Amino acid sequence: MNQLLKSIIENNRRYALEGKVASYIPSLAKANAEHLGICVATLDGKEFSAGDCDVKFTIQSISKVISLMVAILDNGTKNVFSKVGMEPTGDSFNSIMSLEVKNPQKPFNPMINAGAIATTALISGDSLEEKFEKIINFTRKITGNDEININEEVYLSERVTGDRNRALAYFMKSNKLIEGDVEEILDLYFRQCAIEGTCRDIARIAAMLANDGILPWSGERVISREVSRIVKTIMVTCGMYDASGEFAVHIGIPAKSGVGGGILAAVPRRMGIGVFGPALDAKGNTIAGIQVLQELSKELDLSIF
Ligand code: GLU
């Protein structure tokens, strides 16, 4: 497997030249566009990796999967989905239009920014710190990595420049879609986006989802089989921005990407995959990472369809 991953990384490195690192969050622009790495975590606890698999990056939108799980653990599935929908939008992840014009009752799904902000707003706790502890501790548990933390520079950079997310959040507050202190909710959202990890950490989260909610390395159940099923289904329909349909056709694995260049991909009952390559395509997905996943999916016949 290590050999296969190594050759897939080398075959696809050139695609990074065609992409661009995200710069709308200024500190993300410092990423090395040539990085490309992968880690595979199988359900019997084995891990395989290649390329720049030890480079840390901020998980950005991949955190939406984590906050969705935490919100469901706190509130139950029914309550969460009374505030956020389950439908893909076909618009960009930070679109205001889809929120205002198309579906003012609730954001379309928890994988777009508005939906994730609404989901994060549901996490309970007496203070911002307590709520963030919940998210970070859950992330440490599902990665098996107690060192997981946030990248302070990226967090501050987004907090200073995140006016589009501010607009989404205030719009939702004015429509009573979210309650409470908007700046505090945004702070929590910016922090979760700035959680930093490697391909290995992402692969482990994916392996837990692939394993129906049980950590492969300890046998501990962290979410129910039902919640794991719901999260993976939403990843299929909404996880890869407005390229989710194409991704399902060509790769066929429940996945969530982030503008930091990561992809979390969970192959049900087979393996978790973490991919990282900060050069992005026009839709905001890692350009070389998509090619890597496509080749791996073909080689190992990973499509669920
Ligand atoms: N922190 C980013 C934002 O809210 C996350 C976007 C993403 O990864 O898609 O704009």
PDB file of C-alpha atoms and ligand atoms in Angstrom:
ATOM      1  CA  MET A   1       0.000   0.000   0.000  1.00  0.00           C
ATOM      2  CA  ASN A   2       2.802   2.464   0.852  1.00  0.00           C
ATOM      3  CA  GLN A   3       4.287   1.820  -2.580  1.00  0.00           C
ATOM      4  CA  LEU A   4       0.954   2.389  -4.310  1.00  0.00           C
ATOM      5  CA  LEU A   5       0.372   5.644  -2.420  1.00  0.00           C
ATOM      6  CA  LYS A   6       3.876   6.843  -3.245  1.00  0.00           C
ATOM      7  CA  SER A   7       3.445   6.276  -6.955  1.00  0.00           C
ATOM      8  CA  ILE A   8      -0.004   7.916  -6.958  1.00  0.00           C
ATOM      9  CA  ILE A   9       1.431  11.011  -5.237  1.00  0.00           C
ATOM     10  CA  GLU A  10       4.280  11.229  -7.754  1.00  0.00           C
ATOM     11  CA  ASN A  11       1.924  10.709 -10.725  1.00  0.00           C
ATOM     12  CA  ASN A  12      -0.225  13.643  -9.666  1.00  0.00           C
ATOM     13  CA  ARG A  13       2.140  16.252  -8.240  1.00  0.00           C
ATOM     14  CA  ARG A  14       2.156  18.163 -11.527  1.00  0.00           C
ATOM     15  CA  TYR A  15      -1.532  19.072 -11.117  1.00  0.00           C
ATOM     16  CA  ALA A  16      -0.631  21.356  -8.210  1.00  0.00           C
ATOM     17  CA  LEU A  17       0.916  23.737 -10.750  1.00  0.00           C
ATOM     18  CA  GLU A  18      -2.541  24.367 -12.205  1.00  0.00           C
ATOM     19  CA  GLY A  19      -4.084  25.427  -8.876  1.00  0.00           C
ATOM     20  CA  LYS A  20      -3.831  28.385  -6.517  1.00  0.00           C
ATOM     21  CA  VAL A  21      -3.598  28.496  -2.732  1.00  0.00           C
ATOM     22  CA  ALA A  22      -6.494  30.255  -0.991  1.00  0.00           C
ATOM     23  CA  SER A  23      -5.698  33.892  -0.239  1.00  0.00           C
ATOM     24  CA  TYR A  24      -9.018  35.392   0.875  1.00  0.00           C
ATOM     25  CA  ILE A  25      -7.898  34.425   4.380  1.00  0.00           C
ATOM     26  CA  PRO A  26      -4.523  36.200   4.120  1.00  0.00           C
ATOM     27  CA  SER A  27      -2.483  33.818   6.233  1.00  0.00           C
ATOM     28  CA  LEU A  28      -3.526  30.806   4.102  1.00  0.00           C
ATOM     29  CA  ALA A  29      -1.633  32.391   1.210  1.00  0.00           C
ATOM     30  CA  LYS A  30       1.637  31.397   2.925  1.00  0.00           C
ATOM     31  CA  ALA A  31       1.038  27.691   2.200  1.00  0.00           C
ATOM     32  CA  ASN A  32       3.457  25.860  -0.091  1.00  0.00           C
ATOM     33  CA  ALA A  33       1.449  25.162  -3.263  1.00  0.00           C
ATOM     34  CA  GLU A  34       3.629  22.154  -4.102  1.00  0.00           C
ATOM     35  CA  HIS A  35       2.796  20.136  -1.023  1.00  0.00           C
ATOM     36  CA  LEU A  36       0.877  16.924  -1.639  1.00  0.00           C
ATOM     37  CA  GLY A  37       0.324  14.121   0.855  1.00  0.00           C
ATOM     38  CA  ILE A  38      -1.959  11.226   1.674  1.00  0.00           C
ATOM     39  CA  CYS A  39      -2.639   8.898   4.580  1.00  0.00           C
ATOM     40  CA  VAL A  40      -4.863   5.815   4.590  1.00  0.00           C
ATOM     41  CA  ALA A  41      -6.135   4.393   7.884  1.00  0.00           C
ATOM     42  CA  THR A  42      -7.672   0.937   7.571  1.00  0.00           C
ATOM     43  CA  LEU A  43     -10.305  -0.384   9.940  1.00  0.00           C
ATOM     44  CA  ASP A  44      -7.922  -2.919  11.484  1.00  0.00           C
ATOM     45  CA  GLY A  45      -5.840   0.004  12.764  1.00  0.00           C
ATOM     46  CA  LYS A  46      -3.091   0.044  10.101  1.00  0.00           C
ATOM     47  CA  GLU A  47      -1.890   3.324   8.605  1.00  0.00           C
ATOM     48  CA  PHE A  48      -0.133   3.966   5.306  1.00  0.00           C
ATOM     49  CA  SER A  49       1.127   7.241   3.956  1.00  0.00           C
ATOM     50  CA  ALA A  50       3.106   9.016   1.271  1.00  0.00           C
ATOM     51  CA  GLY A  51       4.253  12.478   0.242  1.00  0.00           C
ATOM     52  CA  ASP A  52       3.864  15.473   2.543  1.00  0.00           C
ATOM     53  CA  CYS A  53       1.718  13.565   5.001  1.00  0.00           C
ATOM     54  CA  ASP A  54       3.304  15.124   8.106  1.00  0.00           C
ATOM     55  CA  VAL A  55       2.774  18.748   7.095  1.00  0.00           C
ATOM     56  CA  LYS A  56       0.223  20.491   9.299  1.00  0.00           C
ATOM     57  CA  PHE A  57      -2.603  22.470   7.746  1.00  0.00           C
ATOM     58  CA  THR A  58      -5.814  24.071   9.002  1.00  0.00           C
ATOM     59  CA  ILE A  59      -8.797  21.851   8.413  1.00  0.00           C
ATOM     60  CA  GLN A  60     -11.134  24.769   7.528  1.00  0.00           C
ATOM     61  CA  SER A  61     -14.429  23.383   6.206  1.00  0.00           C
ATOM     62  CA  ILE A  62     -13.574  19.838   7.245  1.00  0.00           C
ATOM     63  CA  SER A  63     -14.405  21.150  10.729  1.00  0.00           C
ATOM     64  CA  LYS A  64     -18.042  21.387   9.599  1.00  0.00           C
ATOM     65  CA  VAL A  65     -18.224  17.600   9.853  1.00  0.00           C
ATOM     66  CA  ILE A  66     -16.904  17.794  13.420  1.00  0.00           C
ATOM     67  CA  SER A  67     -19.238  20.569  14.577  1.00  0.00           C
ATOM     68  CA  LEU A  68     -22.177  18.732  12.998  1.00  0.00           C
ATOM     69  CA  MET A  69     -21.364  15.641  15.067  1.00  0.00           C
ATOM     70  CA  VAL A  70     -20.900  17.686  18.266  1.00  0.00           C
ATOM     71  CA  ALA A  71     -24.166  19.583  17.679  1.00  0.00           C
ATOM     72  CA  ILE A  72     -26.030  16.304  17.116  1.00  0.00           C
ATOM     73  CA  LEU A  73     -24.500  14.772  20.265  1.00  0.00           C
ATOM     74  CA  ASP A  74     -25.697  17.856  22.164  1.00  0.00           C
ATOM     75  CA  ASN A  75     -29.151  18.370  20.658  1.00  0.00           C
ATOM     76  CA  GLY A  76     -30.178  15.224  18.802  1.00  0.00           C
ATOM     77  CA  THR A  77     -30.596  14.818  15.054  1.00  0.00           C
ATOM     78  CA  LYS A  78     -34.150  16.110  14.918  1.00  0.00           C
ATOM     79  CA  ASN A  79     -33.388  19.420  16.621  1.00  0.00           C
ATOM     80  CA  VAL A  80     -30.294  20.062  14.512  1.00  0.00           C
ATOM     81  CA  PHE A  81     -32.105  19.438  11.238  1.00  0.00           C
ATOM     82  CA  SER A  82     -34.979  21.659  12.295  1.00  0.00           C
ATOM     83  CA  LYS A  83     -32.442  24.520  12.072  1.00  0.00           C
ATOM     84  CA  VAL A  84     -30.413  23.430   9.051  1.00  0.00           C
ATOM     85  CA  GLY A  85     -31.432  21.543   5.900  1.00  0.00           C
ATOM     86  CA  MET A  86     -30.057  18.499   4.070  1.00  0.00           C
ATOM     87  CA  GLU A  87     -30.090  19.734   0.475  1.00  0.00           C
ATOM     88  CA  PRO A  88     -27.194  20.710  -1.799  1.00  0.00           C
ATOM     89  CA  THR A  89     -27.207  24.305  -3.052  1.00  0.00           C
ATOM     90  CA  GLY A  90     -25.268  24.368  -6.323  1.00  0.00           C
ATOM     91  CA  ASP A  91     -23.951  27.752  -5.145  1.00  0.00           C
ATOM     92  CA  SER A  92     -20.610  28.638  -3.645  1.00  0.00           C
ATOM     93  CA  PHE A  93     -19.936  27.762   0.003  1.00  0.00           C
ATOM     94  CA  ASN A  94     -20.218  31.348   1.239  1.00  0.00           C
ATOM     95  CA  SER A  95     -23.159  32.414  -0.920  1.00  0.00           C
ATOM     96  CA  ILE A  96     -25.544  34.911   0.619  1.00  0.00           C
ATOM     97  CA  MET A  97     -28.024  34.569  -2.222  1.00  0.00           C
ATOM     98  CA  SER A  98     -29.007  30.984  -1.473  1.00  0.00           C
ATOM     99  CA  LEU A  99     -29.687  31.964   2.127  1.00  0.00           C
ATOM    100  CA  GLU A 100     -31.821  34.989   1.350  1.00  0.00           C
ATOM    101  CA  VAL A 101     -33.615  34.226  -1.894  1.00  0.00           C
ATOM    102  CA  LYS A 102     -33.897  30.463  -2.144  1.00  0.00           C
ATOM    103  CA  ASN A 103     -34.579  29.201   1.347  1.00  0.00           C
ATOM    104  CA  PRO A 104     -34.998  31.803   4.064  1.00  0.00           C
ATOM    105  CA  GLN A 105     -36.432  29.247   6.548  1.00  0.00           C
ATOM    106  CA  LYS A 106     -33.048  27.644   7.178  1.00  0.00           C
ATOM    107  CA  PRO A 107     -29.628  27.323   5.567  1.00  0.00           C
ATOM    108  CA  PHE A 108     -29.553  24.567   2.923  1.00  0.00           C
ATOM    109  CA  ASN A 109     -27.113  22.184   4.625  1.00  0.00           C
ATOM    110  CA  PRO A 110     -24.452  22.022   7.367  1.00  0.00           C
ATOM    111  CA  MET A 111     -21.532  21.919   4.880  1.00  0.00           C
ATOM    112  CA  ILE A 112     -21.920  25.475   3.552  1.00  0.00           C
ATOM    113  CA  ASN A 113     -20.777  28.370   5.725  1.00  0.00           C
ATOM    114  CA  ALA A 114     -24.253  29.587   6.728  1.00  0.00           C
ATOM    115  CA  GLY A 115     -25.290  26.041   7.673  1.00  0.00           C
ATOM    116  CA  ALA A 116     -22.107  25.429   9.622  1.00  0.00           C
ATOM    117  CA  ILE A 117     -22.455  28.706  11.521  1.00  0.00           C
ATOM    118  CA  ALA A 118     -26.041  27.735  12.394  1.00  0.00           C
ATOM    119  CA  THR A 119     -24.873  24.263  13.484  1.00  0.00           C
ATOM    120  CA  THR A 120     -22.039  25.645  15.589  1.00  0.00           C
ATOM    121  CA  ALA A 121     -24.515  28.034  17.229  1.00  0.00           C
ATOM    122  CA  LEU A 122     -26.370  24.986  18.595  1.00  0.00           C
ATOM    123  CA  ILE A 123     -23.400  23.662  20.574  1.00  0.00           C
ATOM    124  CA  SER A 124     -24.190  24.122  24.253  1.00  0.00           C
ATOM    125  CA  GLY A 125     -21.945  25.453  27.009  1.00  0.00           C
ATOM    126  CA  ASP A 126     -21.805  28.223  29.598  1.00  0.00           C
ATOM    127  CA  SER A 127     -19.080  30.143  27.808  1.00  0.00           C
ATOM    128  CA  LEU A 128     -17.297  30.377  24.469  1.00  0.00           C
ATOM    129  CA  GLU A 129     -14.328  28.601  26.058  1.00  0.00           C
ATOM    130  CA  GLU A 130     -16.482  25.727  27.264  1.00  0.00           C
ATOM    131  CA  LYS A 131     -18.041  25.284  23.823  1.00  0.00           C
ATOM    132  CA  PHE A 132     -14.661  25.384  22.126  1.00  0.00           C
ATOM    133  CA  GLU A 133     -13.269  22.839  24.614  1.00  0.00           C
ATOM    134  CA  LYS A 134     -16.081  20.535  23.543  1.00  0.00           C
ATOM    135  CA  ILE A 135     -15.123  20.828  19.870  1.00  0.00           C
ATOM    136  CA  ILE A 136     -11.378  20.516  20.388  1.00  0.00           C
ATOM    137  CA  ASN A 137     -11.680  17.635  22.868  1.00  0.00           C
ATOM    138  CA  PHE A 138     -13.949  15.745  20.499  1.00  0.00           C
ATOM    139  CA  THR A 139     -11.426  16.371  17.696  1.00  0.00           C
ATOM    140  CA  ARG A 140      -8.609  15.041  19.893  1.00  0.00           C
ATOM    141  CA  LYS A 141     -10.638  11.943  20.671  1.00  0.00           C
ATOM    142  CA  ILE A 142     -11.538  11.122  17.056  1.00  0.00           C
ATOM    143  CA  THR A 143      -7.979  11.690  15.850  1.00  0.00           C
ATOM    144  CA  GLY A 144      -6.419   9.878  18.808  1.00  0.00           C
ATOM    145  CA  ASN A 145      -4.138  12.905  19.003  1.00  0.00           C
ATOM    146  CA  ASP A 146      -4.012  14.928  22.221  1.00  0.00           C
ATOM    147  CA  GLU A 147      -1.769  17.530  20.612  1.00  0.00           C
ATOM    148  CA  ILE A 148      -4.461  18.823  18.259  1.00  0.00           C
ATOM    149  CA  ASN A 149      -4.810  22.578  18.581  1.00  0.00           C
ATOM    150  CA  ILE A 150      -5.613  25.635  16.547  1.00  0.00           C
ATOM    151  CA  ASN A 151      -3.302  27.670  14.389  1.00  0.00           C
ATOM    152  CA  GLU A 152      -3.556  31.000  16.167  1.00  0.00           C
ATOM    153  CA  GLU A 153      -2.309  33.024  13.203  1.00  0.00           C
ATOM    154  CA  VAL A 154      -4.889  31.585  10.777  1.00  0.00           C
ATOM    155  CA  TYR A 155      -7.635  32.025  13.370  1.00  0.00           C
ATOM    156  CA  LEU A 156      -6.798  35.705  13.880  1.00  0.00           C
ATOM    157  CA  SER A 157      -6.378  36.252  10.155  1.00  0.00           C
ATOM    158  CA  GLU A 158      -9.875  34.933   9.483  1.00  0.00           C
ATOM    159  CA  ARG A 159     -11.367  36.771  12.436  1.00  0.00           C
ATOM    160  CA  VAL A 160     -10.052  40.058  11.077  1.00  0.00           C
ATOM    161  CA  THR A 161     -11.135  39.446   7.478  1.00  0.00           C
ATOM    162  CA  GLY A 162     -14.233  37.211   7.841  1.00  0.00           C
ATOM    163  CA  ASP A 163     -16.819  39.824   6.959  1.00  0.00           C
ATOM    164  CA  ARG A 164     -18.670  37.589   4.529  1.00  0.00           C
ATOM    165  CA  ASN A 165     -19.278  35.103   7.349  1.00  0.00           C
ATOM    166  CA  ARG A 166     -20.232  38.025   9.598  1.00  0.00           C
ATOM    167  CA  ALA A 167     -22.811  39.082   7.007  1.00  0.00           C
ATOM    168  CA  LEU A 168     -24.236  35.538   6.833  1.00  0.00           C
ATOM    169  CA  ALA A 169     -24.438  35.288  10.607  1.00  0.00           C
ATOM    170  CA  TYR A 170     -26.091  38.671  11.150  1.00  0.00           C
ATOM    171  CA  PHE A 171     -28.543  37.924   8.359  1.00  0.00           C
ATOM    172  CA  MET A 172     -29.474  34.656  10.076  1.00  0.00           C
ATOM    173  CA  LYS A 173     -29.835  36.410  13.419  1.00  0.00           C
ATOM    174  CA  SER A 174     -32.162  38.996  11.885  1.00  0.00           C
ATOM    175  CA  ASN A 175     -34.287  36.138  10.529  1.00  0.00           C
ATOM    176  CA  LYS A 176     -34.190  34.360  13.897  1.00  0.00           C
ATOM    177  CA  LEU A 177     -32.340  31.390  12.366  1.00  0.00           C
ATOM    178  CA  ILE A 178     -29.688  31.714  15.058  1.00  0.00           C
ATOM    179  CA  GLU A 179     -29.901  33.034  18.591  1.00  0.00           C
ATOM    180  CA  GLY A 180     -27.344  34.533  20.927  1.00  0.00           C
ATOM    181  CA  ASP A 181     -24.231  36.640  20.574  1.00  0.00           C
ATOM    182  CA  VAL A 182     -23.291  36.642  16.880  1.00  0.00           C
ATOM    183  CA  GLU A 183     -19.645  37.640  17.450  1.00  0.00           C
ATOM    184  CA  GLU A 184     -19.249  34.799  19.928  1.00  0.00           C
ATOM    185  CA  ILE A 185     -20.770  32.269  17.524  1.00  0.00           C
ATOM    186  CA  LEU A 186     -18.457  33.521  14.767  1.00  0.00           C
ATOM    187  CA  ASP A 187     -15.475  33.299  17.067  1.00  0.00           C
ATOM    188  CA  LEU A 188     -16.284  29.668  17.745  1.00  0.00           C
ATOM    189  CA  TYR A 189     -16.698  29.031  14.011  1.00  0.00           C
ATOM    190  CA  PHE A 190     -13.387  30.758  13.145  1.00  0.00           C
ATOM    191  CA  ARG A 191     -11.603  28.736  15.816  1.00  0.00           C
ATOM    192  CA  GLN A 192     -12.957  25.415  14.578  1.00  0.00           C
ATOM    193  CA  CYS A 193     -11.886  26.292  11.014  1.00  0.00           C
ATOM    194  CA  ALA A 194      -8.350  26.999  12.303  1.00  0.00           C
ATOM    195  CA  ILE A 195      -7.933  23.570  13.934  1.00  0.00           C
ATOM    196  CA  GLU A 196      -4.659  22.206  12.652  1.00  0.00           C
ATOM    197  CA  GLY A 197      -3.826  18.620  11.755  1.00  0.00           C
ATOM    198  CA  THR A 198      -2.073  16.360   9.269  1.00  0.00           C
ATOM    199  CA  CYS A 199      -3.336  13.846   6.703  1.00  0.00           C
ATOM    200  CA  ARG A 200      -3.017  11.212   9.432  1.00  0.00           C
ATOM    201  CA  ASP A 201      -5.412  13.056  11.749  1.00  0.00           C
ATOM    202  CA  ILE A 202      -7.919  13.492   8.930  1.00  0.00           C
ATOM    203  CA  ALA A 203      -7.587   9.831   7.898  1.00  0.00           C
ATOM    204  CA  ARG A 204      -8.379   8.744  11.454  1.00  0.00           C
ATOM    205  CA  ILE A 205     -11.553  10.831  11.629  1.00  0.00           C
ATOM    206  CA  ALA A 206     -12.533   9.346   8.280  1.00  0.00           C
ATOM    207  CA  ALA A 207     -11.764   5.829   9.537  1.00  0.00           C
ATOM    208  CA  MET A 208     -14.126   6.352  12.486  1.00  0.00           C
ATOM    209  CA  LEU A 209     -16.882   7.385  10.060  1.00  0.00           C
ATOM    210  CA  ALA A 210     -16.038   4.457   7.753  1.00  0.00           C
ATOM    211  CA  ASN A 211     -16.293   2.213  10.811  1.00  0.00           C
ATOM    212  CA  ASP A 212     -19.860   3.371  11.582  1.00  0.00           C
ATOM    213  CA  GLY A 213     -18.864   5.579  14.533  1.00  0.00           C
ATOM    214  CA  ILE A 214     -16.351   3.305  16.294  1.00  0.00           C
ATOM    215  CA  LEU A 215     -12.688   4.317  16.729  1.00  0.00           C
ATOM    216  CA  PRO A 216     -10.784   1.515  14.947  1.00  0.00           C
ATOM    217  CA  TRP A 217      -7.779   1.737  17.290  1.00  0.00           C
ATOM    218  CA  SER A 218      -9.668   1.390  20.583  1.00  0.00           C
ATOM    219  CA  GLY A 219     -13.085  -0.034  19.755  1.00  0.00           C
ATOM    220  CA  GLU A 220     -14.786   2.903  21.472  1.00  0.00           C
ATOM    221  CA  ARG A 221     -18.049   4.105  19.966  1.00  0.00           C
ATOM    222  CA  VAL A 222     -18.121   7.911  19.688  1.00  0.00           C
ATOM    223  CA  ILE A 223     -21.265   8.426  17.600  1.00  0.00           C
ATOM    224  CA  SER A 224     -24.140   6.108  16.758  1.00  0.00           C
ATOM    225  CA  ARG A 225     -24.227   4.140  13.547  1.00  0.00           C
ATOM    226  CA  GLU A 226     -27.227   6.239  12.523  1.00  0.00           C
ATOM    227  CA  VAL A 227     -25.408   9.566  13.016  1.00  0.00           C
ATOM    228  CA  SER A 228     -22.407   8.209  11.134  1.00  0.00           C
ATOM    229  CA  ARG A 229     -24.717   7.248   8.263  1.00  0.00           C
ATOM    230  CA  ILE A 230     -26.333  10.695   8.185  1.00  0.00           C
ATOM    231  CA  VAL A 231     -22.976  12.517   8.236  1.00  0.00           C
ATOM    232  CA  LYS A 232     -21.583  10.385   5.389  1.00  0.00           C
ATOM    233  CA  THR A 233     -24.722  10.886   3.317  1.00  0.00           C
ATOM    234  CA  ILE A 234     -24.520  14.661   3.685  1.00  0.00           C
ATOM    235  CA  MET A 235     -20.843  14.475   2.738  1.00  0.00           C
ATOM    236  CA  VAL A 236     -21.809  12.709  -0.517  1.00  0.00           C
ATOM    237  CA  THR A 237     -24.387  15.311  -1.533  1.00  0.00           C
ATOM    238  CA  CYS A 238     -22.802  18.494  -0.135  1.00  0.00           C
ATOM    239  CA  GLY A 239     -19.214  17.807   0.979  1.00  0.00           C
ATOM    240  CA  MET A 240     -17.214  18.942  -2.045  1.00  0.00           C
ATOM    241  CA  TYR A 241     -18.782  22.367  -2.554  1.00  0.00           C
ATOM    242  CA  ASP A 242     -20.613  22.654  -5.849  1.00  0.00           C
ATOM    243  CA  ALA A 243     -18.403  19.930  -7.328  1.00  0.00           C
ATOM    244  CA  SER A 244     -20.079  17.256  -5.181  1.00  0.00           C
ATOM    245  CA  GLY A 245     -21.918  15.673  -8.131  1.00  0.00           C
ATOM    246  CA  GLU A 246     -18.799  15.365 -10.262  1.00  0.00           C
ATOM    247  CA  PHE A 247     -16.840  14.016  -7.305  1.00  0.00           C
ATOM    248  CA  ALA A 248     -19.526  11.374  -6.692  1.00  0.00           C
ATOM    249  CA  VAL A 249     -19.391  10.278 -10.334  1.00  0.00           C
ATOM    250  CA  HIS A 250     -15.595  10.153 -10.670  1.00  0.00           C
ATOM    251  CA  ILE A 251     -14.538   9.119  -7.160  1.00  0.00           C
ATOM    252  CA  GLY A 252     -17.688   7.945  -5.375  1.00  0.00           C
ATOM    253  CA  ILE A 253     -16.554   8.317  -1.750  1.00  0.00           C
ATOM    254  CA  PRO A 254     -18.274  10.359   1.007  1.00  0.00           C
ATOM    255  CA  ALA A 255     -15.864  13.272   1.467  1.00  0.00           C
ATOM    256  CA  LYS A 256     -15.448  16.796   2.834  1.00  0.00           C
ATOM    257  CA  SER A 257     -12.887  19.296   1.644  1.00  0.00           C
ATOM    258  CA  GLY A 258     -11.561  22.549   3.084  1.00  0.00           C
ATOM    259  CA  VAL A 259      -9.876  25.618   1.599  1.00  0.00           C
ATOM    260  CA  GLY A 260      -6.721  24.736   3.555  1.00  0.00           C
ATOM    261  CA  GLY A 261      -6.302  21.981   0.931  1.00  0.00           C
ATOM    262  CA  GLY A 262      -7.475  18.981   2.930  1.00  0.00           C
ATOM    263  CA  ILE A 263      -9.978  16.273   2.049  1.00  0.00           C
ATOM    264  CA  LEU A 264     -11.465  13.809   4.508  1.00  0.00           C
ATOM    265  CA  ALA A 265     -12.786  10.734   2.662  1.00  0.00           C
ATOM    266  CA  ALA A 266     -14.545   7.843   4.382  1.00  0.00           C
ATOM    267  CA  VAL A 267     -14.910   4.585   2.442  1.00  0.00           C
ATOM    268  CA  PRO A 268     -17.674   2.746   4.333  1.00  0.00           C
ATOM    269  CA  ARG A 269     -16.409  -0.398   6.070  1.00  0.00           C
ATOM    270  CA  ARG A 270     -13.048  -0.185   4.310  1.00  0.00           C
ATOM    271  CA  MET A 271     -10.847   2.797   5.197  1.00  0.00           C
ATOM    272  CA  GLY A 272     -10.418   6.462   6.084  1.00  0.00           C
ATOM    273  CA  ILE A 273      -8.360   8.672   3.799  1.00  0.00           C
ATOM    274  CA  GLY A 274      -6.773  12.067   4.478  1.00  0.00           C
ATOM    275  CA  VAL A 275      -5.386  14.057   1.557  1.00  0.00           C
ATOM    276  CA  PHE A 276      -3.616  17.407   1.587  1.00  0.00           C
ATOM    277  CA  GLY A 277      -2.546  19.747  -1.224  1.00  0.00           C
ATOM    278  CA  PRO A 278      -3.059  23.491  -0.736  1.00  0.00           C
ATOM    279  CA  ALA A 279      -3.244  24.425  -4.450  1.00  0.00           C
ATOM    280  CA  LEU A 280      -6.985  24.636  -5.122  1.00  0.00           C
ATOM    281  CA  ASP A 281      -9.159  24.443  -8.223  1.00  0.00           C
ATOM    282  CA  ALA A 282     -11.793  27.050  -9.122  1.00  0.00           C
ATOM    283  CA  LYS A 283     -14.391  25.401  -6.857  1.00  0.00           C
ATOM    284  CA  GLY A 284     -12.096  25.486  -3.812  1.00  0.00           C
ATOM    285  CA  ASN A 285     -11.034  21.821  -3.746  1.00  0.00           C
ATOM    286  CA  THR A 286      -7.406  20.675  -3.688  1.00  0.00           C
ATOM    287  CA  ILE A 287      -6.613  20.264  -7.369  1.00  0.00           C
ATOM    288  CA  ALA A 288      -3.938  17.572  -7.112  1.00  0.00           C
ATOM    289  CA  GLY A 289      -5.653  15.947  -4.125  1.00  0.00           C
ATOM    290  CA  ILE A 290      -8.749  15.268  -6.229  1.00  0.00           C
ATOM    291  CA  GLN A 291      -6.590  13.557  -8.859  1.00  0.00           C
ATOM    292  CA  VAL A 292      -4.883  11.491  -6.162  1.00  0.00           C
ATOM    293  CA  LEU A 293      -8.237  10.333  -4.809  1.00  0.00           C
ATOM    294  CA  GLN A 294      -9.497   9.571  -8.284  1.00  0.00           C
ATOM    295  CA  GLU A 295      -6.526   7.345  -9.054  1.00  0.00           C
ATOM    296  CA  LEU A 296      -6.745   5.609  -5.670  1.00  0.00           C
ATOM    297  CA  SER A 297     -10.486   5.045  -6.056  1.00  0.00           C
ATOM    298  CA  LYS A 298      -9.925   3.429  -9.468  1.00  0.00           C
ATOM    299  CA  GLU A 299      -6.981   1.309  -8.301  1.00  0.00           C
ATOM    300  CA  LEU A 300      -8.768  -0.076  -5.232  1.00  0.00           C
ATOM    301  CA  ASP A 301     -12.325   0.092  -6.579  1.00  0.00           C
ATOM    302  CA  LEU A 302     -13.473   2.359  -3.744  1.00  0.00           C
ATOM    303  CA  SER A 303     -16.596   3.924  -5.256  1.00  0.00           C
ATOM    304  CA  ILE A 304     -19.663   3.142  -3.151  1.00  0.00           C
ATOM    305  CA  PHE A 305     -21.918   3.305  -6.204  1.00  0.00           C
TER     306      PHE A 305
HETATM  307  N1  GLU B   1     -12.934  29.292   7.273  1.00  0.00           N
HETATM  308  C1  GLU B   1     -13.376  29.245   5.917  1.00  0.00           C
HETATM  309  C2  GLU B   1     -14.521  30.203   5.685  1.00  0.00           C
HETATM  310  O1  GLU B   1     -15.406  30.257   6.486  1.00  0.00           O
HETATM  311  C3  GLU B   1     -13.779  27.844   5.592  1.00  0.00           C
HETATM  312  C4  GLU B   1     -14.177  27.716   4.162  1.00  0.00           C
HETATM  313  C5  GLU B   1     -13.879  26.396   3.568  1.00  0.00           C
HETATM  314  O2  GLU B   1     -12.947  25.685   3.914  1.00  0.00           O
HETATM  315  O3  GLU B   1     -14.662  26.076   2.664  1.00  0.00           O
HETATM  316  O4  GLU B   1     -14.572  30.921   4.733  1.00  0.00           O
END
